[in-house]
Every structure is written in structure tokens, then in C-alpha cells.
Coordinates of C-alpha atoms in Angstrom, one line a residue:
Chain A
X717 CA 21.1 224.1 163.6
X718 CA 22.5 221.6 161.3
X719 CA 19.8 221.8 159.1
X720 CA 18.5 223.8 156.5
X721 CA 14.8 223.2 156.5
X722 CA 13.3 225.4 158.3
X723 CA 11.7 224.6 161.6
X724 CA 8.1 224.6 160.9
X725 CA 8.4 222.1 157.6
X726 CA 10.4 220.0 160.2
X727 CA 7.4 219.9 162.4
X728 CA 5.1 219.7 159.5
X729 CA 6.5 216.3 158.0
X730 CA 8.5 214.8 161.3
X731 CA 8.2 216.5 164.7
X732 CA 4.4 217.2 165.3
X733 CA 3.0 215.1 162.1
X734 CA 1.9 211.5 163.6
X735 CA 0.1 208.3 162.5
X736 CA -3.5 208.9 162.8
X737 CA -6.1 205.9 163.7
X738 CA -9.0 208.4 163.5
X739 CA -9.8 211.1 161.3
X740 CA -12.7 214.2 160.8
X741 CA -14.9 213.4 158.2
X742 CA -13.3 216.3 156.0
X743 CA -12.9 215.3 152.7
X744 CA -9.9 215.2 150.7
X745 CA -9.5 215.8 147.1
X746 CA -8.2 214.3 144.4
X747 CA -6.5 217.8 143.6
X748 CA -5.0 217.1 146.9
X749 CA -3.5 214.1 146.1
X750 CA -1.9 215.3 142.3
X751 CA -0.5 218.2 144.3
X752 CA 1.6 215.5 146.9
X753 CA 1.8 213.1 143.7
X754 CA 3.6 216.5 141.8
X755 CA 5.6 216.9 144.5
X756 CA 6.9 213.5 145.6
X757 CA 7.3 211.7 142.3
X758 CA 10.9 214.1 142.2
X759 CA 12.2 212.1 144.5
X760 CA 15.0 209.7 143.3
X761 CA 14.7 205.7 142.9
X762 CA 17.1 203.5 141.2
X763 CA 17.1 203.6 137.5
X764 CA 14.1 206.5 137.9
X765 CA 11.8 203.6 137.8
X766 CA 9.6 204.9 139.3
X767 CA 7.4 202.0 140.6
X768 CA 4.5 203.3 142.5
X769 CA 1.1 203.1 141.2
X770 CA -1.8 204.1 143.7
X771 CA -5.5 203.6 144.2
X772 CA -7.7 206.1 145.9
X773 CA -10.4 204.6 147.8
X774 CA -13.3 206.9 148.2
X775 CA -16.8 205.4 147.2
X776 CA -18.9 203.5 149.5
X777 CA -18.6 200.6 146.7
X778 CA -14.8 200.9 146.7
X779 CA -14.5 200.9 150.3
X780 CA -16.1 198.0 150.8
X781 CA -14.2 195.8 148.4
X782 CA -11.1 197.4 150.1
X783 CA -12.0 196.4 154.1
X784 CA -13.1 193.0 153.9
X785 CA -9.4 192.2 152.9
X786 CA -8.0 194.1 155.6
X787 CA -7.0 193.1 159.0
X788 CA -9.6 193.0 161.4
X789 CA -7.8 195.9 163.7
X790 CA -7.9 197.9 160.2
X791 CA -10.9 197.9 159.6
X792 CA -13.0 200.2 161.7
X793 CA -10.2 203.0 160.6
X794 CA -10.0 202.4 157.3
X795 CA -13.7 202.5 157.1
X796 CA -13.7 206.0 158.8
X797 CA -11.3 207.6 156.8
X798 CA -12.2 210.1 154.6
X799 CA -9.9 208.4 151.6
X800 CA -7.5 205.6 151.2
X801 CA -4.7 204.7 149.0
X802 CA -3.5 201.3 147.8
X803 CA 0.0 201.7 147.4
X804 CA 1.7 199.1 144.8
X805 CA 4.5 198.8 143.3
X806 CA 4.2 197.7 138.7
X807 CA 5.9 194.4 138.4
X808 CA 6.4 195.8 134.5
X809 CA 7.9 198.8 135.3
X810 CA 10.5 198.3 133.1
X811 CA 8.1 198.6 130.1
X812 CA 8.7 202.6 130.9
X813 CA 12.4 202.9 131.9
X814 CA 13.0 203.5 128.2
X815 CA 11.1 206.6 128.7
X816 CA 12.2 207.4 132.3
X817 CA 16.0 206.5 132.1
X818 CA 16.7 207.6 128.1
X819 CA 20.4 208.1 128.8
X820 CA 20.5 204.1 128.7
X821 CA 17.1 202.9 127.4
X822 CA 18.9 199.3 127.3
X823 CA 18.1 199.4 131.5
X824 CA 14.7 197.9 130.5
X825 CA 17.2 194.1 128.9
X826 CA 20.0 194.3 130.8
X827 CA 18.6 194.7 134.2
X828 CA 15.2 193.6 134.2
X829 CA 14.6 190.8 132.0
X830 CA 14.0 189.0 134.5
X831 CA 10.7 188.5 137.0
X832 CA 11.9 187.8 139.8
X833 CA 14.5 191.2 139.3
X834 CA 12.0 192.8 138.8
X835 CA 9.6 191.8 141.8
X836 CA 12.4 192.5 144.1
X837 CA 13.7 195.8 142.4
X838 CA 10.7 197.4 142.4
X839 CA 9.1 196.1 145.9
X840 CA 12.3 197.8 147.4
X841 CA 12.0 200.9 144.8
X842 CA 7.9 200.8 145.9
X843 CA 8.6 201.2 149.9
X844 CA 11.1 203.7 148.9
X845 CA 8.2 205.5 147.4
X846 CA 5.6 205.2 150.4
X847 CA 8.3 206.5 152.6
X848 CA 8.1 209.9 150.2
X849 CA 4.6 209.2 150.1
X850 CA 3.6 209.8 153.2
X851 CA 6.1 213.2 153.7
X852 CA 3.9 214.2 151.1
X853 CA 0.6 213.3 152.6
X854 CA 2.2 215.4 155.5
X855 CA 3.5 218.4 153.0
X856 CA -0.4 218.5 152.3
X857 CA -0.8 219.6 155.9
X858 CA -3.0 215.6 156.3
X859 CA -2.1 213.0 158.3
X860 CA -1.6 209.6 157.0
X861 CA -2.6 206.3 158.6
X862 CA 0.0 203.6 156.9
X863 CA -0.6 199.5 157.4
X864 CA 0.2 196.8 155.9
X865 CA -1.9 194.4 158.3
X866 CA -4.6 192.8 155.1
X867 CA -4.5 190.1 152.4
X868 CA -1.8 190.9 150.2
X869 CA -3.6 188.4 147.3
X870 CA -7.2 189.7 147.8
X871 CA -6.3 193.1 147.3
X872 CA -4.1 192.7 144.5
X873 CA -7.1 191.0 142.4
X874 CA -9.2 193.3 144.1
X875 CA -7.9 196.1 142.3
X876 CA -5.5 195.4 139.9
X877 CA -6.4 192.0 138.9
X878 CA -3.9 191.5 136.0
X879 CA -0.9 190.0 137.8
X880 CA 1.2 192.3 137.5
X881 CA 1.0 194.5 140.6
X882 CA 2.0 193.8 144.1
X883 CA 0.1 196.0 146.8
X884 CA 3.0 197.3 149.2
X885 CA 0.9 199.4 151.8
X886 CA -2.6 201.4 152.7
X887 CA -2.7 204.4 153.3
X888 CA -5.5 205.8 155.1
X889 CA -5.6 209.7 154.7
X890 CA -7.4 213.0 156.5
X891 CA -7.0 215.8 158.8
X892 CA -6.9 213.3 162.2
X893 CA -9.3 212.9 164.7
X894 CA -7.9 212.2 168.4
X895 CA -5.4 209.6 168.7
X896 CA -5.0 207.0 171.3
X897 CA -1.7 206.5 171.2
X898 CA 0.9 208.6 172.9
X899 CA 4.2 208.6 170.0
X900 CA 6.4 205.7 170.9
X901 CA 10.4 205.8 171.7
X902 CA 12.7 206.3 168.9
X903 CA 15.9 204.5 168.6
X904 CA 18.7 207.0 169.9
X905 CA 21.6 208.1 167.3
X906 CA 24.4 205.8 169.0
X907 CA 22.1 202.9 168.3
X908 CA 21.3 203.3 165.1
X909 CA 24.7 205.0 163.4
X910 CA 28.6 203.6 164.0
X911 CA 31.3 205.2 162.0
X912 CA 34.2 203.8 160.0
Chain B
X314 CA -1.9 225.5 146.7
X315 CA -2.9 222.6 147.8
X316 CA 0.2 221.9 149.7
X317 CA 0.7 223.4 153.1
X318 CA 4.5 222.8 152.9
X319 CA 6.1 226.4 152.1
X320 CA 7.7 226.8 148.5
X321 CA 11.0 226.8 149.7
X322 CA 11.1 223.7 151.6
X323 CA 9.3 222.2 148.6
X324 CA 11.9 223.0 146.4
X325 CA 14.8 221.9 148.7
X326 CA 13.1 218.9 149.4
X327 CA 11.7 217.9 146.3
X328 CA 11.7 219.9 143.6
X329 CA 15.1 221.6 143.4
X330 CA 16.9 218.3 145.0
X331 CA 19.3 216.0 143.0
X332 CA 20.7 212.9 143.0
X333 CA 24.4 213.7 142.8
X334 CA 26.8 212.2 141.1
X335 CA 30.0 213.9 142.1
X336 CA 30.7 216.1 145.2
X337 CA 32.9 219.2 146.8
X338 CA 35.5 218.6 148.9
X339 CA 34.0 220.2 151.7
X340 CA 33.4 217.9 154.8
X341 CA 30.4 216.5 156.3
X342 CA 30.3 216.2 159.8
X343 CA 29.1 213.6 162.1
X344 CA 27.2 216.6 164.0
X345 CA 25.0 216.8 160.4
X346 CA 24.2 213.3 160.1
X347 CA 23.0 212.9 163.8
X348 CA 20.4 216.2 163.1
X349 CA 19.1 214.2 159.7
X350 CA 18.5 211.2 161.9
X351 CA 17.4 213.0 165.0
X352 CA 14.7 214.2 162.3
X353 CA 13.6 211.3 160.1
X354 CA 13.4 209.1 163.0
X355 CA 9.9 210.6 163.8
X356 CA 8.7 209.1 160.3
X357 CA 6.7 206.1 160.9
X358 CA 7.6 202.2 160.5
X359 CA 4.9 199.3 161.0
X360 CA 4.9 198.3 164.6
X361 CA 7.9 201.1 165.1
X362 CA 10.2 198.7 164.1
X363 CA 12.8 201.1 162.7
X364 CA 14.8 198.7 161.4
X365 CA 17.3 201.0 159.9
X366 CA 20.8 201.0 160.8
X367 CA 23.7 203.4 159.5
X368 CA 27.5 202.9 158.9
X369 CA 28.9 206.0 158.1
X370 CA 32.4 205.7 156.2
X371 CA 34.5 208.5 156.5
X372 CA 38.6 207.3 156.6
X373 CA 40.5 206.2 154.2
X374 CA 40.3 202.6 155.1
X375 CA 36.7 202.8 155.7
X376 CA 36.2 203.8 152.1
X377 CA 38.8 200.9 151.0
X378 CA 36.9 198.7 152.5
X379 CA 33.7 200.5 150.8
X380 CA 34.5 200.8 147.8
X381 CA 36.1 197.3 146.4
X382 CA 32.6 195.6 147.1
X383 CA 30.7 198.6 144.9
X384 CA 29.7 197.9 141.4
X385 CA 32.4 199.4 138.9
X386 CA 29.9 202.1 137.8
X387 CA 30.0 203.0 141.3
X388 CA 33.4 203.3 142.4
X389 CA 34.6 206.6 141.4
X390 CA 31.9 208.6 143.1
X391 CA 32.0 206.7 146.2
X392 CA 35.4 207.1 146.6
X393 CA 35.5 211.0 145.7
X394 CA 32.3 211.2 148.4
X395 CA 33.2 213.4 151.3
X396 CA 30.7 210.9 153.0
X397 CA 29.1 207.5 152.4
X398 CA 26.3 206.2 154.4
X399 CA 26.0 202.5 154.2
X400 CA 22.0 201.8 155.2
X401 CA 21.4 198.4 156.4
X402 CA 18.1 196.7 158.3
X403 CA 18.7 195.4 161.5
X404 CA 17.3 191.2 161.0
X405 CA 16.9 190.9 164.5
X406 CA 15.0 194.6 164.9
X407 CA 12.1 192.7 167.0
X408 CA 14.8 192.4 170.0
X409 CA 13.8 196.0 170.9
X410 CA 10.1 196.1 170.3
X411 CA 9.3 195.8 173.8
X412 CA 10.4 199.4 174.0
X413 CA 9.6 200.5 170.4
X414 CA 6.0 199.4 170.6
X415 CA 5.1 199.8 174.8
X416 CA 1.3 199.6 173.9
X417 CA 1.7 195.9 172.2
X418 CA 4.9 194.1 173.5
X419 CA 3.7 190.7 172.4
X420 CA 4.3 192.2 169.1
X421 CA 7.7 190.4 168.9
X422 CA 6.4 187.1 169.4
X423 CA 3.3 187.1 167.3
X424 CA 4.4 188.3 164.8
X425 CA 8.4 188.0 164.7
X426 CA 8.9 184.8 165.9
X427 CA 10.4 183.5 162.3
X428 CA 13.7 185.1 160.8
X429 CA 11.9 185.1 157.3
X430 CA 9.0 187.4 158.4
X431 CA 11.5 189.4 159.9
X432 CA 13.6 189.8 157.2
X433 CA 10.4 190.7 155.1
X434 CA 9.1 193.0 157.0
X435 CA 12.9 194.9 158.3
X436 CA 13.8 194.7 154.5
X437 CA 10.4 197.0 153.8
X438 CA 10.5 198.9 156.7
X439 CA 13.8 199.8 156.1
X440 CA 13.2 200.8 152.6
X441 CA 10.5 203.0 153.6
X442 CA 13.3 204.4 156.2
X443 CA 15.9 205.1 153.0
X444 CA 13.0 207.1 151.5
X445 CA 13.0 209.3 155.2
X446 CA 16.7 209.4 155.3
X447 CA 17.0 210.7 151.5
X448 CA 14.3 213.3 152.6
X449 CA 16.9 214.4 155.4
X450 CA 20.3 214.3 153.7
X451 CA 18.3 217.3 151.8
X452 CA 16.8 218.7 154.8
X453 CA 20.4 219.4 155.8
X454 CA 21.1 221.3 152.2
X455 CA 23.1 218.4 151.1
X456 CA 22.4 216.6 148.5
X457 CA 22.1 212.6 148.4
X458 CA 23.9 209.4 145.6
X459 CA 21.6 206.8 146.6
X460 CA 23.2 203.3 144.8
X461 CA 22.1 199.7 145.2
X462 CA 24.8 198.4 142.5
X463 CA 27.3 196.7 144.6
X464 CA 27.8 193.0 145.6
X465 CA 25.5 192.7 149.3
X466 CA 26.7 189.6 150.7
X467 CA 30.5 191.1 150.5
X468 CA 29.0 194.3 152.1
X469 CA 26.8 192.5 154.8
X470 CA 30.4 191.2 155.8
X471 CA 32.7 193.6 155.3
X472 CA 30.5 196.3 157.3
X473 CA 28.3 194.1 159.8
X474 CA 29.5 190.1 160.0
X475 CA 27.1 189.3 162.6
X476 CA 24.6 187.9 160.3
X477 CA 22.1 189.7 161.8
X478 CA 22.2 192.6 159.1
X479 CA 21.0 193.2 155.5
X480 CA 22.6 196.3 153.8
X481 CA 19.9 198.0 151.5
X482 CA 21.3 201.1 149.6
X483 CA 24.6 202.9 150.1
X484 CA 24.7 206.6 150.0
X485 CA 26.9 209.6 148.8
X486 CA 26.6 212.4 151.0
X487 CA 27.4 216.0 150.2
X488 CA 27.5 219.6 148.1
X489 CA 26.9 218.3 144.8
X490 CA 29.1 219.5 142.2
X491 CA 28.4 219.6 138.7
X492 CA 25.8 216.8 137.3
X493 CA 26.2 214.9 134.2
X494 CA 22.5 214.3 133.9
X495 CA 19.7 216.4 133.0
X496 CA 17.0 215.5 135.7
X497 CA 15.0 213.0 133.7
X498 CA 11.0 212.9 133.5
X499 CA 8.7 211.4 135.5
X500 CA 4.8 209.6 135.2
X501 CA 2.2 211.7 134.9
X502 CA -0.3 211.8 138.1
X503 CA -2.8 209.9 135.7
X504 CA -0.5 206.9 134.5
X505 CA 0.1 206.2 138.4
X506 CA -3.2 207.2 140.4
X507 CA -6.8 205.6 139.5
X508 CA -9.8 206.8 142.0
X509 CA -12.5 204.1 142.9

């Protein structure tokens, strides 16, 4: 009643979406993906940075160089799924924020000359990002499969390669297959919120 | 068309949504704030963790206590906020994964045993949890002032001063009222996504 989103997006993205370990073989497209990328790259970070760079996974080739540096309980799914997404966050994001923040290009020297700002700003900024990620995933009526059990190094030579990315999550994504889990417990409001 | 999310929700959501910078008058009730969570808490976390915690600051000495620890660029708004959501991971989250995570209770000592993986993994969980409570402040037709400009250590004291929390991102919660800013661009779905 408190809200305004209707009740069928509520149980689109939160209610009766869920994390999916299985999935059909259904493919999804990469027009998929730009229609939840147009969609979610509205939503704010700090400084509009903007962070998030992906890599979909969908060849037989790319797959493979993908599982081998996953966990081993990720790696029967993520071989199943019908695409996957590396999710990182640019280490040199501020090489944009001149574009991205114009009403005070000097964001890019004042903020973020630094490496070690910047790892930290846009790791936080990045898992910001896969939050609104994967409402979008949802939005595009999939379900997404998020870890971040694998070899944070591996993968980041794997598929970036020039030190200046930092995989964040993966993302496996399709329309899901039967799941073996029931949905765990949430926190109730009392625990989570006080007020002052 | 590739979305399955209607175009209104889209557009509340996403599209039409702002970052506001100033604010009604009009109140926002605790009744609000508990449908937002009793929505985004759905949204997944690794391991269920939801390590996000909320002090809302509604009185007047709750936001004099607020607002002398926010960077100067931020005071002015957060003290006009009808509401200010101060969002802070929970460093000692693995305490209820025995009932977050029924299917894997060992979870909390394999893989939580050390306060630094902890705080890794509650500090990214609970940034992917902003992200889902963002979502929500606009599911409720409010709009949201995420900030992370304000000095952490005074906040982790003033607000929690058990040690056993890390505030994240504070958050202006309301009607917006007029915005200085234009809304300012974002990348292009082919400077963030590559398909291999």
C-alpha cells in the first residue's frame, strides 16, 4: 500500500524472482542484455562514475576459459547456463568522469588521483551496480544466478588482462530451470532498521 | 521490447528517477520505509548474508548528530531531508547465518571465521544491498540522495559504537523538489559490455 510500484513489477524483480542454479537452454540475446544495460545504467553512483564494465560469456571457447577459474560448486551451473556475465568494476574510471560528471570535470584530480581511491571507490560504486544489475536481469523477465565463489586473479587476466579491472561478481543468466533450494529467511524489519 | 518490466515501472524505477538534491516538506513515515525493506529484502546476497543495517534519522537531534560528521557539500540537504537513512553493514552478519543460510550452516565457520573476510564480503554485500534499497526508496514514489562524503569513523560511532558496524552510504529520503542538475549522460552499452 505504501508503494507505488505496482504489484506485478514487485513480484517481477523481488517477490517471485529467485536465484537460479539451473536454467533451460533458451538462449538469451545480446539485444537482451543492451535493453537491461539501457535501463539500469540510469541508476545513480557517486560522482556518475559509473564503474561497471561486463563480459558476456557465451562461446564454447569463452566458457571454458571462464569455469576452470571458478569454484568447483560453480562450475556445473555456470557451464549450463545459457550466458554469463563477468561483472567488474574500471580501476580508471576516472579517465571518463570528465565526460560523465561535466558540472565539475576536476572530480577526475581532486578525488581520484590516487589508486588505491580509486580501487575502493569504484569496488563499492561496482557492487552498487550488480545490485541494479541483477533487477535488471529480472526486468528482462530472466533470472540471474550471482557468485562470487572463483579466482578473483585468474579471471581478471582471463579477460581483461591489462591491470586495470577488478572482477566483482558472475552472473550466470536464463529463464531458470527447477531449483533446489526452497528461498531462505529474511531478516525481519526490527532487525535490520532502528530510528533516531 | 525486450524488457518484460511494464513502461511505467521502468520509468519510475529507472528512467524517470532522480537523485535529489533538495526535498518537500512533506513527511516520510516509518510505515514507508518498512514496505521498501519488506521489498528489497527478497534481493539476493552471497550466502544470504544481508548484511545491511538501517538507522533512520528523523528528530532533530538525530539529524544534529547526522549532520556534523557529513562532508560540507553535504550538510544543507541532509539537514533540509524530511528523512535520512544512514546504511551500514553489519561486521559480525555471520552470527545469523545459521538461520539465513539453513541448507549450509557451516557456512559461518568456513568461510567467516576471520573479521577481514567478513568485512570484505559484508562491505560488498552490503553495497549490492544500497543498489536494492535505492531501487525501493523509488518503488515507494520517493525519490533517493545517495552520499558517501562524510567522515565514517565519526559516523561508525556516533550511530553504532559497538565496533561491530561499517556505515556505507547515507541517504536523503523524499519528494524531490526542484534539481539543480540536468541528469548527466551515461556509457554507451558498447564502451561497458564485450561478448566472448
Amino acid at each position: 500500500m505504501a508503494l507505488v510500484l505496482d504489484a506485478a513489477a514487485q513480484d517481477l524483480l523481488f517477490r517471485q524472482a529467485r536465484t537460479a542454479g539451473t536454467f533451460t537452454d533458451e538462449p538469451v540475446s545480446d539485444e537482451t542484455v543492451k535493453a537491461v544495460y539501457d535501463l539500469v545504467k540510469y541508476a545513480p553512483t557517486a560522482f556518475n562514475q559509473s564503474p561497471l564494465r561486463v563480459v558476456l560469456v557465451r562461446s564454447e571457447e569463452g566458457r571454458r576459459r571462464l569455469v576452470q577459474h571458478m569454484a568447483d560448486g560453480n562450475k556445473a551451473k555456470t557451464e549450463a547456463a545459457p550466458l554469463t556475465a563477468v561483472l567488474a568494476a574500471d580501476l580508471e574510471f576516472h579517465e571518463e568522469l570528465p565526460r560523465l560528471f561535466p558540472h565539475f570535470p576536476q572530480a577526475k584530480d581532486v578525488f581520484f588521483s590516487e589508486a588505491q581511491a580509486r580501487e575502493k571507490s569504484s569496488t563499492f560504486n561496482g557492487a552498487i551496480q550488480v545490485g541494479y544489475f541483477i533487477v535488471g536481469i529480472r526486468a528482462a523477465g530472466l533470472a540471474a544466478g550471482p557468485m562470487t565463489g572463483f579466482d578473483a586473479d585468474a579471471l581478471n587476466k582471463e579477460f581483461f588482462g591489462d591491470g586495470k579491472h577488478k572482477v566483482l561478481a558472475v552472473v550466470n543468466i536464463g529463464k531458470p530451470g527447477p531449483d533446489a533450494f526452497p528461498r531462505s529467511p529474511r531478516l525481519e524489519y526490527d532487525e535490520v532498521v532502528t530510528t533516531v
